[in-house]
Coordinates of C-alpha atoms and ligand atoms in Angstrom, one line a residue:
X270 CA 23.3 2.0 7.3
X271 CA 19.6 2.5 7.5
X272 CA 16.5 2.3 5.3
X273 CA 14.3 5.4 5.6
X274 CA 10.6 4.6 5.5
X275 CA 8.4 7.5 4.7
X276 CA 4.8 6.9 5.8
X277 CA 6.1 4.0 7.9
X278 CA 3.4 4.5 10.5
X279 CA 0.7 3.7 8.0
X280 CA -1.0 0.4 7.1
X281 CA 1.5 -1.0 4.6
X282 CA 4.5 0.9 6.0
X283 CA 4.0 -0.5 9.5
X284 CA 3.9 -4.1 8.2
X285 CA 6.9 -3.5 6.0
X286 CA 8.8 -2.0 9.0
X287 CA 8.2 -5.2 11.0
X288 CA 9.5 -7.4 8.2
X289 CA 12.6 -5.2 7.7
X290 CA 13.4 -5.2 11.4
X291 CA 12.9 -8.9 11.6
X292 CA 15.2 -9.4 8.7
X293 CA 17.9 -7.4 10.5
X294 CA 17.7 -4.0 8.8
X295 CA 18.1 -0.8 10.7
X296 CA 15.2 1.5 9.9
X297 CA 14.3 5.2 10.3
X298 CA 10.6 6.1 10.0
X299 CA 9.3 9.5 9.0
X300 CA 5.6 10.2 9.2
X301 CA 3.4 13.2 10.0
X302 CA 0.5 11.0 11.4
X303 CA -1.9 12.6 8.9
X304 CA -3.5 9.2 8.4
X305 CA -2.0 7.1 11.3
X306 CA -1.4 7.2 15.1
X307 CA 1.7 7.1 17.2
X308 CA 0.6 3.9 19.0
X309 CA 1.6 1.9 15.9
X310 CA 5.3 2.7 16.7
X311 CA 5.0 0.9 20.1
X312 CA 3.4 -2.1 18.4
X313 CA 6.2 -2.3 15.8
X314 CA 8.7 -2.3 18.6
X315 CA 6.7 -4.8 20.7
X316 CA 6.4 -7.2 17.7
X317 CA 10.1 -7.1 16.8
X318 CA 11.8 -6.4 20.1
X319 CA 13.9 -3.8 18.1
X320 CA 14.3 -0.1 18.5
X321 CA 14.3 2.3 15.6
X322 CA 14.4 6.1 15.1
X323 CA 11.3 8.0 14.4
X324 CA 10.8 11.6 13.0
X325 CA 7.4 13.2 13.2
X326 CA 7.8 15.3 10.1
X327 CA 6.0 16.3 6.9
X328 CA 8.1 15.2 3.9
X329 CA 7.0 18.6 2.3
X330 CA 9.2 20.2 5.0
X331 CA 12.5 20.2 3.1
X332 CA 14.6 21.3 6.1
X333 CA 13.3 18.6 8.4
X334 CA 13.8 15.9 5.8
X335 CA 17.3 17.2 5.2
X336 CA 18.0 16.8 8.9
X337 CA 16.9 13.1 8.8
X338 CA 19.6 12.5 6.1
X339 CA 22.2 14.5 8.1
X340 CA 21.6 12.7 11.3
X341 CA 21.4 9.2 9.9
X342 CA 23.4 7.1 7.4
X343 CA 20.5 6.4 5.0
X344 CA 21.3 3.9 2.3
X345 CA 17.9 3.6 0.6
X346 CA 14.3 4.8 0.9
X347 CA 10.9 3.1 0.8
X348 CA 8.5 5.8 0.0
X349 CA 4.9 5.1 1.3
X350 CA 4.0 8.7 2.4
X351 CA 1.0 9.9 0.4
X352 CA -2.7 10.5 0.5
X353 CA -4.6 7.5 -0.9
X354 CA -8.4 8.0 -1.1
X355 CA -9.7 8.0 -4.6
X356 CA -13.0 9.8 -3.7
X357 CA -11.2 12.4 -1.6
X358 CA -8.8 13.1 -4.4
X359 CA -11.6 14.0 -6.7
X360 CA -12.9 16.5 -4.1
X361 CA -9.5 17.8 -3.1
X362 CA -7.2 17.5 -6.2
X363 CA -4.9 20.4 -5.1
X364 CA -4.1 18.7 -1.8
X365 CA -3.5 15.4 -3.5
X366 CA -1.2 16.7 -6.2
X367 CA 0.6 18.9 -3.7
X368 CA 1.1 16.2 -1.0
X369 CA 1.9 13.3 -3.3
X370 CA 3.8 14.9 -6.1
X371 CA 5.6 17.8 -4.4
X372 CA 6.4 15.4 -1.5
X373 CA 8.0 13.0 -3.9
X374 CA 9.9 15.8 -5.6
X375 CA 11.3 17.1 -2.4
X376 CA 12.2 13.6 -1.3
X377 CA 14.1 12.9 -4.5
X378 CA 15.8 16.3 -4.3
X379 CA 17.0 15.7 -0.7
X380 CA 18.0 12.2 -1.6
X381 CA 20.1 13.3 -4.5
X382 CA 21.7 16.0 -2.4
X383 CA 22.9 13.3 0.0
X384 CA 23.9 11.0 -2.8
X385 CA 21.2 8.4 -1.8
X386 CA 19.9 7.1 -5.1
X387 CA 18.0 3.9 -4.2
X388 CA 14.3 4.1 -3.8
X389 CA 11.2 1.8 -3.7
X390 CA 8.0 3.6 -4.5
X391 CA 4.4 2.7 -3.6
X392 CA 2.6 2.8 -6.9
X393 CA -0.8 1.2 -7.6
X394 CA -2.6 -1.0 -10.0
X395 CA -4.7 2.1 -10.6
X396 CA -2.1 3.1 -13.3
X397 CA -3.5 0.4 -15.6
X398 CA -6.7 2.5 -16.0
X399 CA -10.0 1.2 -17.3
X400 CA -9.1 -0.2 -20.7
X401 CA -6.6 -3.0 -20.2
X402 CA -7.7 -6.7 -19.8
X403 CA -6.6 -8.7 -16.8
X404 CA -4.2 -10.4 -16.1
X405 CA -2.3 -7.1 -16.2
X406 CA 1.4 -7.1 -17.2
X407 CA 3.8 -4.3 -16.4
X408 CA 4.3 -3.3 -20.1
X409 CA 0.6 -2.4 -20.8
X410 CA -0.3 1.2 -21.7
X411 CA -1.0 3.3 -18.6
X412 CA -3.8 5.8 -17.9
X413 CA -5.8 7.1 -15.0
X414 CA -9.3 8.2 -14.1
X415 CA -8.9 10.3 -11.0
X416 CA -6.4 12.7 -9.3
X417 CA -5.1 10.0 -6.9
X418 CA -4.3 7.7 -9.8
X419 CA -2.8 10.5 -11.7
X420 CA -0.4 11.3 -8.9
X421 CA 0.9 7.7 -9.0
X422 CA 1.3 7.7 -12.7
X423 CA 3.1 11.1 -12.6
X424 CA 5.4 10.1 -9.9
X425 CA 6.3 6.9 -11.9
X426 CA 7.1 9.2 -14.8
X427 CA 9.2 11.6 -12.6
X428 CA 11.3 8.6 -11.4
X429 CA 11.7 7.4 -15.0
X430 CA 13.0 10.9 -16.0
X431 CA 15.3 11.1 -12.9
X432 CA 16.8 7.8 -14.0
X433 CA 17.3 9.0 -17.6
X434 CA 19.2 12.0 -16.3
X435 CA 21.3 10.0 -13.8
X436 CA 22.0 6.3 -14.3
X437 CA 23.3 6.0 -10.8
X438 CA 19.7 5.7 -9.5
X439 CA 18.2 2.4 -8.6
X440 CA 14.4 2.5 -8.5
X441 CA 11.6 0.0 -8.0
X442 CA 8.1 1.0 -8.8
X443 CA 5.8 -1.4 -7.0
X444 CA 2.2 -1.6 -8.3
X445 CA 0.1 -2.9 -5.5
X446 CA -3.2 -4.7 -6.2
X447 CA -5.7 -4.8 -3.3
X448 CA -3.9 -5.1 0.1
X449 CA -6.0 -6.5 2.9
X450 CA -5.3 -8.6 6.0
X451 CA -3.1 -7.7 9.0
X452 CA -0.2 -9.1 10.9
X453 CA -1.1 -12.5 12.3
X454 CA -0.5 -11.3 15.9
X455 CA -3.5 -9.0 15.6
X456 CA -1.4 -6.1 17.0
X457 CA -1.1 -4.0 13.8
X458 CA -3.6 -3.6 11.0
X459 CA -5.6 -1.1 8.9
X460 CA -7.1 1.7 10.9
X461 CA -9.1 3.9 8.5
X462 CA -10.4 7.3 9.7
X463 CA -14.2 7.6 9.4
X464 CA -16.2 5.5 7.0
X465 CA -13.9 3.1 5.2
X466 CA -13.7 3.4 1.4
X467 CA -12.2 0.0 0.9
X468 CA -14.1 -3.2 1.2
X469 CA -12.2 -5.2 3.9
X470 CA -12.3 -2.6 6.7
X471 CA -16.0 -2.1 5.8
X472 CA -16.6 -5.9 6.1
X473 CA -14.8 -6.1 9.5
X474 CA -16.7 -3.1 10.8
X475 CA -20.0 -4.8 9.8
X476 CA -18.9 -8.0 11.4
X477 CA -17.9 -6.3 14.7
X478 CA -21.3 -4.6 14.8
X479 CA -20.1 -1.0 14.2
X480 CA -22.1 -0.9 10.9
X481 CA -25.4 -2.5 9.9
X482 CA -24.6 -4.0 6.6
X483 CA -22.2 -4.0 3.6
X484 CA -23.3 -2.3 0.4
X485 CA -22.1 -4.4 -2.6
X486 CA -21.6 -1.9 -5.4
X487 CA -23.4 -3.6 -8.3
X488 CA -24.1 -7.2 -9.4
X489 CA -24.4 -6.7 -13.1
X490 CA -20.7 -6.7 -14.0
X491 CA -19.5 -9.2 -16.6
X492 CA -17.9 -11.5 -14.0
X493 CA -18.7 -15.0 -12.7
X494 CA -21.3 -13.8 -10.2
X495 CA -21.9 -10.2 -11.4
X496 CA -19.9 -8.5 -8.6
X497 CA -16.5 -6.8 -9.1
X498 CA -13.4 -9.0 -9.2
X499 CA -10.1 -7.9 -7.6
X500 CA -6.7 -9.3 -6.7
X501 CA -6.6 -9.2 -2.9
X502 CA -3.1 -9.5 -1.4
X503 CA -2.2 -10.2 2.2
X504 CA -0.4 -7.1 3.6
X505 CA 2.4 -9.3 5.0
X506 CA 3.0 -10.9 1.6
X507 CA 3.1 -7.3 0.3
X508 CA 5.5 -6.2 3.0
X509 CA 7.8 -9.1 2.1
X510 CA 7.7 -7.9 -1.5
X511 CA 9.3 -4.7 -0.3
X512 CA 12.2 -6.7 1.2
X513 CA 12.8 -8.4 -2.1
X514 CA 12.7 -5.0 -3.9
X515 CA 15.2 -3.5 -1.4
X516 CA 17.5 -6.4 -2.0
X517 CA 17.2 -5.8 -5.8
X518 CA 17.9 -2.1 -5.7
X519 CA 20.9 -2.6 -3.4
X520 CA 22.6 -4.8 -6.0
X521 CA 21.7 -3.1 -9.3
X522 CA 21.1 0.2 -11.0
X523 CA 18.1 0.9 -13.2
X524 CA 14.3 1.4 -13.0
X525 CA 11.7 -1.3 -13.1
X526 CA 8.0 -1.6 -12.3
X527 CA 6.6 -4.7 -10.6
X528 CA 3.1 -5.9 -10.0
X529 CA 2.6 -7.1 -6.4
X530 CA -0.5 -9.3 -6.5
X531 CA -1.5 -12.9 -6.3
X532 CA -2.6 -13.3 -9.9
X533 CA -6.0 -14.5 -8.7
X534 CA -9.2 -12.6 -9.0
X535 CA -12.0 -13.0 -6.4
X536 CA -15.4 -11.3 -6.6
X537 CA -17.0 -9.3 -3.8
X538 CA -19.4 -12.2 -3.1
X539 CA -16.4 -14.7 -3.0
X540 CA -14.7 -12.4 -0.4
X541 CA -17.9 -12.2 1.8
X542 CA -18.3 -16.0 1.6
X543 CA -14.6 -16.6 2.5
X544 CA -14.8 -14.1 5.3
X545 CA -17.9 -15.9 6.8
X546 CA -16.3 -19.3 6.4
X547 CA -13.0 -18.2 7.9
X548 CA -14.4 -16.4 10.9
X549 CA -17.8 -17.9 11.5
X550 CA -19.3 -14.4 11.6
X551 CA -22.2 -13.4 9.2
X552 CA -21.8 -10.3 7.1
X553 CA -25.3 -9.0 6.1
X554 CA -25.3 -7.2 2.8
X555 CA -27.4 -5.4 0.2
X556 CA -26.7 -4.9 -3.5
X557 CA -26.7 -1.2 -4.4
X558 CA -25.8 0.6 -7.5
X559 CA -22.4 0.5 -9.1
X560 CA -19.8 2.9 -7.7
X561 CA -18.7 5.4 -10.5
X562 CA -15.3 4.7 -11.8
X563 CA -15.2 1.0 -10.7
X564 CA -14.1 -1.6 -13.3
X565 CA -15.5 -5.1 -13.5
X566 CA -12.2 -7.0 -13.2
X567 CA -8.7 -6.2 -12.1
X568 CA -6.0 -8.8 -11.3
X569 CA -2.3 -9.0 -11.8
X570 CA 0.1 -11.1 -13.7
X571 CA 2.8 -11.4 -11.0
X572 CA 5.3 -13.3 -13.2
X573 CA 7.9 -10.5 -13.4
X574 CA 8.1 -10.1 -9.6
X575 CA 8.7 -13.9 -9.3
X576 CA 11.4 -13.9 -12.1
X577 CA 13.3 -10.8 -11.1
X578 CA 12.7 -10.4 -7.4
X579 CA 12.2 -14.0 -6.4
X580 CA 8.9 -13.1 -4.7
X581 CA 5.5 -14.6 -4.7
X582 CA 2.5 -14.5 -2.4
X583 CA 2.1 -17.3 0.2
X584 CA -1.1 -16.5 2.0
X585 CA -4.7 -17.5 1.0
X586 CA -7.9 -15.4 0.9
X587 CA -9.0 -17.2 4.1
X588 CA -5.7 -16.2 5.8
X589 CA -6.4 -12.6 4.8
X590 CA -9.9 -12.8 6.2
X591 CA -8.9 -14.4 9.5
X592 CA -6.1 -11.9 10.0
X593 CA -8.2 -8.9 9.2
X594 CA -10.8 -10.2 11.6
X595 CA -8.3 -10.9 14.4
X596 CA -7.0 -7.3 14.1
X597 CA -10.5 -5.7 14.1
X598 CA -12.0 -7.8 16.9
X599 CA -9.0 -7.3 19.2
X600 CA -8.9 -3.5 18.4
X601 CA -12.5 -2.5 18.0
X602 CA -11.7 1.2 18.0
X603 CA -8.4 0.8 16.0
X604 CA -5.2 2.0 17.7
Ligands
NAD949 P1 -1.7 4.9 4.9 O1 -2.5 6.2 4.8 O2 -2.1 4.0 6.0 O3 -0.1 5.3 5.1 C1 0.5 6.4 4.5 C2 1.2 7.1 5.6 O4 1.9 8.3 5.1 C3 0.4 7.6 6.8 O5 0.9 7.1 8.0 C4 0.4 9.1 6.7 O6 0.3 9.7 8.0 C5 1.7 9.3 6.0 N1 1.8 10.6 5.2 C6 1.0 11.0 4.3 N2 1.5 12.2 3.8 C7 2.6 12.5 4.4 C8 3.6 13.6 4.4 N3 3.4 14.6 3.6 N4 4.6 13.5 5.2 C9 4.8 12.5 6.1 N5 3.9 11.5 6.2 C10 2.9 11.5 5.4 O7 -1.7 4.2 3.5 P2 -1.2 2.7 3.1 O8 -2.4 1.9 2.7 O9 -0.3 2.2 4.0 O10 -0.5 3.1 1.7 C11 0.9 3.4 1.6 C12 1.2 3.8 0.2 O11 0.8 2.8 -0.7 C13 0.5 5.1 -0.3 O12 1.4 5.8 -1.1 C14 -0.7 4.6 -1.1 O13 -1.1 5.5 -2.1 C15 0.0 3.3 -1.7 N6 -1.1 2.3 -2.1 C16 -2.0 1.9 -1.2 C17 -2.9 0.9 -1.6 C18 -4.0 0.5 -0.6 O14 -5.0 -0.1 -1.0 N7 -3.8 0.6 0.7 C19 -3.0 0.5 -2.9 C20 -2.0 0.9 -3.8 C21 -1.0 1.9 -3.4
UFG950 N1 -16.8 -2.6 -2.8 C1 -18.1 -2.8 -2.4 N2 -18.6 -2.2 -1.3 C2 -17.8 -1.4 -0.5 C3 -16.4 -1.1 -1.0 C4 -16.0 -1.8 -2.1 O1 -18.9 -3.6 -3.0 O2 -18.2 -0.8 0.5 C5 -16.3 -3.3 -4.0 C6 -15.8 -2.4 -5.1 O3 -16.9 -2.1 -6.0 C7 -14.8 -3.3 -5.8 C8 -14.2 -4.1 -4.6 O4 -15.2 -4.1 -3.6 O5 -15.4 -4.2 -6.7 C9 -12.9 -3.5 -4.1 O6 -13.1 -2.2 -3.7 P1 -12.0 -1.3 -2.9 O7 -12.6 0.0 -2.7 O8 -11.6 -2.1 -1.7 O9 -10.8 -1.3 -3.9 P2 -10.6 -0.8 -5.4 O10 -10.2 -1.9 -6.2 O11 -11.8 0.0 -5.8 O12 -9.5 0.3 -5.2 C10 -8.2 -0.2 -4.8 C11 -7.4 0.9 -4.0 C12 -7.2 2.1 -4.8 C13 -6.6 1.8 -6.1 C14 -7.4 0.7 -6.8 C15 -6.8 0.3 -8.1 O13 -8.2 1.2 -2.8 O14 -6.3 3.0 -4.1 O15 -7.5 -0.4 -6.0 O16 -5.6 -0.3 -7.9 F1 -6.5 2.9 -6.9

């Protein structure tokens, strides 16, 4: 029996694949490399000493996906495959809705056809919208402000409706906060195409000399130092959360959402300071205007994941900084 990992060649999928293989699971990865590179597969094998099956397919291609289920004994799916850039989603809403929503619908349809009804879905803290006050709990009202976020909220709703129609499903909706860091070996990590949208790859690219300076988007927020506050989570802690979610869906039926975060908010300036202290490398920065759509503060209440999944984060902000830096400095051009 295997776990199918859609988007397993990506940033979070690759780290989760390593943790699953290390824990003794058989996995099958399906990815179209739209935002990843084949080299990551060699690195996963190198880190684990384990072989796994890989399909270079688009999950929108129903026949190819069907073949994966015909050729393997899939017991559950972890569904990472999706487009994830907020800015790009505003410019290209059709691509985002098509890839993320239609992809998830086709996946659910093929799963049901093969009587595979266990899934872990990559959702996001973005579903909490602009109006809730942190720490955020899973039962708060949800809303979104951009097409990317809307795809996550709609897919959550689709899975809720699937469960209502068929109580044999077992579904975990994981709402990630801000994943950063890399595997401590420095062999796998985040490898964004072009200019990074997210803060940590930007910081590491400044530190490695690829970019001049970091722009900090605003210092007039209502936070302890005026810069935005987020719940940064080490990608390996996040990956381990998926293991716990898989264990949960194997044993029960139902649908539940879980926050995967540390419960601690750090500002952009806290992050820069911790990065400099952890690595000994200076990060020059300027304060620029606020990025439209950003909120002042966003951090989780991770109590439900602790209670129901037996999961909590272990790594510190300094671990995240050190590991991001090790990955970037050992792989200056990415994979
Ligand atoms: P990523 O882009 O590194 O990984 C996604 C992978 O999916 C890529 O390898 C890409 O090639 C693949 N993919 C995309 N569309 C596909 C398709 N139609 N068919 C097959 N493969 C496809 O992103 P990530 O950071 O690892 O994120 C994984 C998931 O977690 C995404 O769904 C993302 O929206 C969600 N998420 C990410 C963050 C974050 O900050 N990284 C936060 C919250 C949620
Ligand atoms: N920031 C900067 N400079 C940069 C990039 C970011 O100052 O160059 C700041 C932002 O203003 C924010 C913080 O750093 O205060 C984190 O920004 P990211 O872009 O790294 O992350 P966001 O919290 O904005 O977005 C993340 C995910 C989204 C998801 C969102 C809500 O990238 O996919 O969390 O969960 F929708």
